[in-house]
Each structure stands twice: as C-alpha cells, then as structure tokens.
Amino acid sequence: NAGVTQTPKFRILKIGQSMTLQCTQDMNHNYMYWYRQDPGMGLKLIYYSVGAGITDKGEVPNGYNVSRSTTEDFPLRLELAAPSQTSVYFCASTGLAGARQETQYFGPGTRLLVL
Amino acid sequence: DAKTTQPNSMESNEEEPVHLPCNHSTISGTDYIHWYRQLPSQGPEYVIHGLTSNVNNRMASLAIAEDRKSSTLILHRATLRDAAVYYCILRDRLPTNSGYALNFGKGTSLLVTP
C-alpha cells in the first residue's frame, strides 16, 4: 500500500511552458485534493474532486486545470507557467469526506520552479 | 470560515514534554479540532483530532478546553524527529457542500534541541 504518490519530485519550467503534475492513490478514496504551499505559508486548496468525473475549484484555481477519469488518478495541469506558480504542490486524498472525522493523506509533494 | 491562532514558533528540549497551544474562539458546536504536522520537505501528516473530550493516541494527546475555544497538543516526550510545523485546523466546508477541506494557517514551528 503506497498511499498517495506524486511525480515528478522537482521540476524547473520556463515561463509559458506547460506540464502535468501526477497524483495517484491506491486506497480507493473518493475524495482527492490539490494544494499549493508557498514558502513559509500554509497550504491553499487549488482543486478538489469528490469522485471520478467530478471536479471543482478551490480557493486558488486560476492558472490550473484538473481531470479525474479514474478513482486512482488526479492530475493537475499547468497550461502557461508563470513565476507566481513557483511553489510546492501537494496532492491528498480521503475516504470519509462528509464525515466530520475524516483525515486526509498527503503525498510527498512536487517542487516547481518557474523561471 | 473558522480560524485558529497559534504561536509562530516554540522550542523544547529533547525528551521533555511539549505543549502546543491553539486558540479557536469562533469554533462551532460541530467542528472537530484537527492537528497535522509537516516534517521538513514532506507532506503534512495527520496527528490527532477531537470534538469535546481529551484524546490520546500513539503520537500525542489533545486537551480541549471545556468551552472549546482553545486546545493544546501534547507531545509527552519530544524527540528530534518531532521537529516540524504543527497545524491546528478547523476545516472549511467545500463550496459544493459535499465535504471538507483543511484550512491551513502558518502553524507553529517546533524546534527540538538535544
């Protein structure tokens, strides 16, 4: 049971380039999330998904897109990278969303630098 | 959205108890108090959560004030591996009202010295 895995671990992008951050969980969780963390700050929610085929915006969705074609995978797409998207990106999942006692499981993160 | 207030940093000696405070004066009657921690260069990990009663698990204890406006995370014997940022969290309802997202503040950076 690997939990939540993310690839790549680190990436440097040039302004205007695009890339996809991969996230996979093997816990059969319905709910998945993408957060970003800027230096010295807490995490902010970008997008979330309540199940395959269903996604919605979080607090900071501009410049990103997501898809959820399977329960396991929740990729995050950056279409036109900007320096403001330099951050660490965390994917998370939970199987008890809606229940007040749910806990989220996080991946190790992807560190992105846009130059 | 419910908010929490934590000290920016705390320091502890190894093998001594650590008490990490959190204020959440606007907590609602049904909000659980969650604690996560983030070790250096890692994703956050769940520590403990509670509603009204004090809670214990293998990682920590959570003491909740009777009026629920504050809580304290207790690490009984700090180790060097406990050095991390500790987040006290009251979750936000998702916009679609279908679940919850974690509302991370800046947390408390715990330094453990030998």
Short mmCIF file of C-alpha atoms in Angstrom, two decimals:
data_model
loop_
_atom_site.label_atom_id
_atom_site.label_comp_id
_atom_site.label_asym_id
_atom_site.label_seq_id
_atom_site.Cartn_x
_atom_site.Cartn_y
_atom_site.Cartn_z
CA ASN A 1 0.00 0.00 0.00
CA ALA A 2 1.92 3.04 -1.28
CA GLY A 3 -0.66 5.62 -0.20
CA VAL A 4 -0.50 8.85 -2.23
CA THR A 5 2.30 9.14 -4.76
CA GLN A 6 3.31 12.20 -6.77
CA THR A 7 5.58 12.70 -9.76
CA PRO A 8 7.85 14.42 -10.50
CA LYS A 9 9.55 15.38 -7.25
CA PHE A 10 11.10 18.50 -8.71
CA ARG A 11 10.75 20.40 -11.98
CA ILE A 12 12.03 23.63 -13.47
CA LEU A 13 9.82 25.26 -16.09
CA LYS A 14 10.31 28.26 -18.30
CA ILE A 15 7.62 30.92 -18.39
CA GLY A 16 4.86 29.89 -20.79
CA GLN A 17 5.65 26.18 -20.73
CA SER A 18 3.08 23.62 -19.66
CA MET A 19 3.26 20.50 -17.56
CA THR A 20 1.16 17.94 -15.72
CA LEU A 21 1.72 17.02 -12.11
CA GLN A 22 0.72 13.43 -11.49
CA CYS A 23 -1.03 12.12 -8.39
CA THR A 24 -2.12 8.55 -7.70
CA GLN A 25 -3.63 6.92 -4.63
CA ASP A 26 -4.14 3.22 -4.01
CA MET A 27 -6.55 3.46 -1.06
CA ASN A 28 -9.74 3.58 -3.15
CA HIS A 29 -10.52 7.05 -1.81
CA ASN A 30 -13.29 9.01 -3.48
CA TYR A 31 -12.09 12.46 -2.47
CA MET A 32 -8.85 13.92 -3.79
CA TYR A 33 -7.34 17.38 -3.43
CA TRP A 34 -4.58 19.58 -4.80
CA TYR A 35 -2.93 22.13 -2.53
CA ARG A 36 -0.08 24.53 -3.06
CA GLN A 37 2.31 25.79 -0.40
CA ASP A 38 4.32 28.95 -0.84
CA PRO A 39 7.45 29.48 1.29
CA GLY A 40 6.68 29.99 4.98
CA MET A 41 2.96 29.68 4.43
CA GLY A 42 0.25 27.11 5.00
CA LEU A 43 -1.39 25.10 2.24
CA LYS A 44 -4.08 26.53 -0.02
CA LEU A 45 -6.64 24.44 -1.88
CA ILE A 46 -6.44 24.62 -5.69
CA TYR A 47 -8.93 21.99 -6.88
CA TYR A 48 -10.72 19.02 -5.46
CA SER A 49 -12.67 16.01 -6.70
CA VAL A 50 -15.43 14.09 -4.98
CA GLY A 51 -15.22 11.15 -7.34
CA ALA A 52 -14.36 10.06 -10.87
CA GLY A 53 -15.68 12.59 -13.38
CA ILE A 54 -16.42 15.27 -10.77
CA THR A 55 -14.09 18.17 -10.04
CA ASP A 56 -14.48 21.65 -8.61
CA LYS A 57 -12.48 24.77 -7.84
CA GLY A 58 -10.91 25.51 -4.51
CA GLU A 59 -9.52 28.76 -3.18
CA VAL A 60 -6.79 29.42 -5.79
CA PRO A 61 -7.74 27.70 -9.09
CA ASN A 62 -6.56 30.31 -11.62
CA GLY A 63 -3.89 29.00 -13.98
CA TYR A 64 -4.64 25.34 -13.29
CA ASN A 65 -6.87 22.58 -14.62
CA VAL A 66 -7.65 19.10 -13.36
CA SER A 67 -9.34 15.94 -14.55
CA ARG A 68 -10.49 12.79 -12.78
CA SER A 69 -11.10 9.93 -15.17
CA THR A 70 -10.40 7.19 -12.60
CA THR A 71 -10.69 6.85 -8.84
CA GLU A 72 -6.92 6.46 -8.50
CA ASP A 73 -5.58 9.38 -10.54
CA PHE A 74 -5.99 13.13 -10.19
CA PRO A 75 -3.55 15.04 -12.43
CA LEU A 76 -3.02 18.80 -12.17
CA ARG A 77 -2.31 20.69 -15.38
CA LEU A 78 -0.44 23.99 -15.72
CA GLU A 79 -1.02 25.39 -19.20
CA LEU A 80 1.04 28.58 -19.25
CA ALA A 81 3.52 28.54 -16.40
CA ALA A 82 4.11 31.84 -14.61
CA PRO A 83 6.63 32.76 -11.88
CA SER A 84 3.72 33.11 -9.44
CA GLN A 85 3.19 29.37 -9.76
CA THR A 86 6.56 28.63 -8.20
CA SER A 87 5.51 26.59 -5.18
CA VAL A 88 5.35 23.15 -3.66
CA TYR A 89 2.29 21.18 -4.74
CA PHE A 90 0.68 18.53 -2.56
CA CYS A 91 -1.93 16.02 -3.51
CA ALA A 92 -4.15 14.49 -0.82
CA SER A 93 -6.99 12.02 -0.55
CA THR A 94 -9.59 10.91 1.94
CA GLY A 95 -12.13 8.17 2.04
CA LEU A 96 -14.53 9.59 4.59
CA ALA A 97 -15.26 13.04 3.21
CA GLY A 98 -18.53 14.34 4.52
CA ALA A 99 -17.83 12.64 7.81
CA ARG A 100 -16.60 15.04 10.43
CA GLN A 101 -13.86 12.67 11.48
CA GLU A 102 -12.19 12.36 8.09
CA THR A 103 -8.44 12.60 7.88
CA GLN A 104 -6.51 13.43 4.73
CA TYR A 105 -3.48 11.55 3.46
CA PHE A 106 -0.85 13.60 1.68
CA GLY A 107 1.71 12.81 -0.96
CA PRO A 108 5.37 13.86 -0.69
CA GLY A 109 4.92 16.91 -2.89
CA THR A 110 6.21 18.28 -6.18
CA ARG A 111 8.54 21.26 -6.02
CA LEU A 112 8.05 23.52 -9.03
CA LEU A 113 10.27 26.41 -10.05
CA VAL A 114 9.18 28.69 -12.89
CA LEU A 115 11.88 30.91 -14.36
CA ASP B 1 -14.65 30.32 7.98
CA ALA B 2 -13.48 29.28 11.41
CA LYS B 3 -9.94 30.40 12.20
CA THR B 4 -7.21 29.29 14.55
CA THR B 5 -4.37 31.17 16.20
CA GLN B 6 -1.05 29.55 17.07
CA PRO B 7 2.35 30.86 18.16
CA ASN B 8 4.77 31.13 15.27
CA SER B 9 7.44 29.04 16.96
CA MET B 10 8.28 27.09 20.09
CA GLU B 11 11.36 25.38 21.38
CA SER B 12 11.75 22.29 23.50
CA ASN B 13 14.50 20.13 24.87
CA GLU B 14 14.68 16.53 23.79
CA GLU B 15 12.81 14.05 25.99
CA GLU B 16 10.77 16.77 27.66
CA PRO B 17 7.00 17.27 27.21
CA VAL B 18 5.80 19.88 24.75
CA HIS B 19 2.52 21.75 24.94
CA LEU B 20 1.46 23.40 21.70
CA PRO B 21 -1.45 25.83 22.19
CA CYS B 22 -4.18 26.78 19.76
CA ASN B 23 -7.00 29.31 20.06
CA HIS B 24 -10.20 28.86 18.08
CA SER B 25 -12.69 31.21 19.65
CA THR B 26 -15.13 31.10 16.70
CA ILE B 27 -15.45 27.32 16.67
CA SER B 28 -18.94 25.99 16.07
CA GLY B 29 -20.53 23.28 18.15
CA THR B 30 -19.98 20.60 15.50
CA ASP B 31 -16.41 21.45 14.43
CA TYR B 32 -13.77 18.85 15.13
CA ILE B 33 -10.31 20.15 16.02
CA HIS B 34 -7.67 18.55 13.83
CA TRP B 35 -3.90 18.61 14.21
CA TYR B 36 -1.50 17.85 11.41
CA ARG B 37 2.24 18.20 11.29
CA GLN B 38 4.68 18.71 8.46
CA LEU B 39 8.21 17.39 8.76
CA PRO B 40 10.88 19.20 6.73
CA SER B 41 10.47 18.64 2.98
CA GLN B 42 7.49 16.32 3.45
CA GLY B 43 3.76 16.48 3.06
CA PRO B 44 1.54 17.08 6.09
CA GLU B 45 0.57 14.08 8.18
CA TYR B 46 -2.35 13.57 10.50
CA VAL B 47 -1.62 13.71 14.22
CA ILE B 48 -4.87 13.70 16.15
CA HIS B 49 -8.37 15.13 16.25
CA GLY B 50 -11.12 15.61 18.81
CA LEU B 51 -14.50 17.18 19.46
CA THR B 52 -15.05 17.74 23.18
CA SER B 53 -13.19 15.18 25.23
CA ASN B 54 -9.46 14.84 25.61
CA VAL B 55 -7.99 12.37 23.16
CA ASN B 56 -4.90 10.18 23.18
CA ASN B 57 -3.15 8.20 20.51
CA ARG B 58 0.31 6.79 19.95
CA MET B 59 1.62 10.11 18.64
CA ALA B 60 0.17 12.68 21.02
CA SER B 61 -2.60 13.82 23.31
CA LEU B 62 -5.15 16.52 22.66
CA ALA B 63 -6.54 18.54 25.55
CA ILE B 64 -9.66 20.53 24.69
CA ALA B 65 -10.89 23.35 26.90
CA GLU B 66 -14.35 22.97 28.36
CA ASP B 67 -15.67 25.93 26.31
CA ARG B 68 -13.86 24.50 23.23
CA LYS B 69 -12.33 27.87 22.42
CA SER B 70 -8.82 26.56 22.81
CA SER B 71 -6.92 23.30 22.72
CA THR B 72 -3.43 22.02 23.41
CA LEU B 73 -1.47 19.37 21.58
CA ILE B 74 0.78 17.48 23.97
CA LEU B 75 3.85 15.57 22.91
CA HIS B 76 4.80 13.62 26.01
CA ARG B 77 8.49 13.18 25.24
CA ALA B 78 9.80 15.25 22.38
CA THR B 79 12.37 13.65 20.12
CA LEU B 80 14.50 15.24 17.42
CA ARG B 81 12.19 13.63 14.87
CA ASP B 82 9.29 15.67 16.26
CA ALA B 83 10.81 18.89 14.90
CA ALA B 84 8.15 20.04 12.44
CA VAL B 85 5.47 22.63 11.77
CA TYR B 86 2.31 21.76 13.68
CA TYR B 87 -1.02 22.91 12.31
CA CYS B 88 -4.19 23.28 14.35
CA ILE B 89 -7.08 23.11 11.90
CA LEU B 90 -10.79 23.71 11.79
CA ARG B 91 -11.96 22.51 8.43
CA ASP B 92 -13.87 24.51 5.82
CA ARG B 93 -16.97 23.17 4.16
CA LEU B 94 -16.33 22.64 0.45
CA PRO B 95 -18.20 25.06 -1.87
CA THR B 96 -20.36 22.22 -3.16
CA ASN B 97 -21.26 21.35 0.44
CA SER B 98 -20.12 17.81 -0.29
CA GLY B 99 -17.28 17.52 2.18
CA TYR B 100 -14.48 19.41 3.84
CA ALA B 101 -11.12 20.97 3.01
CA LEU B 102 -8.36 21.57 5.53
CA ASN B 103 -7.83 25.24 6.34
CA PHE B 104 -4.09 25.53 6.96
CA GLY B 105 -2.70 28.59 8.68
CA LYS B 106 1.02 29.11 9.22
CA GLY B 107 1.21 26.71 12.15
CA THR B 108 3.78 26.50 14.95
CA SER B 109 7.34 25.63 14.06
CA LEU B 110 8.68 23.35 16.78
CA LEU B 111 12.40 23.24 17.35
CA VAL B 112 13.73 20.36 19.45
CA THR B 113 17.21 20.67 20.83
CA PRO B 114 19.38 17.82 22.15
#
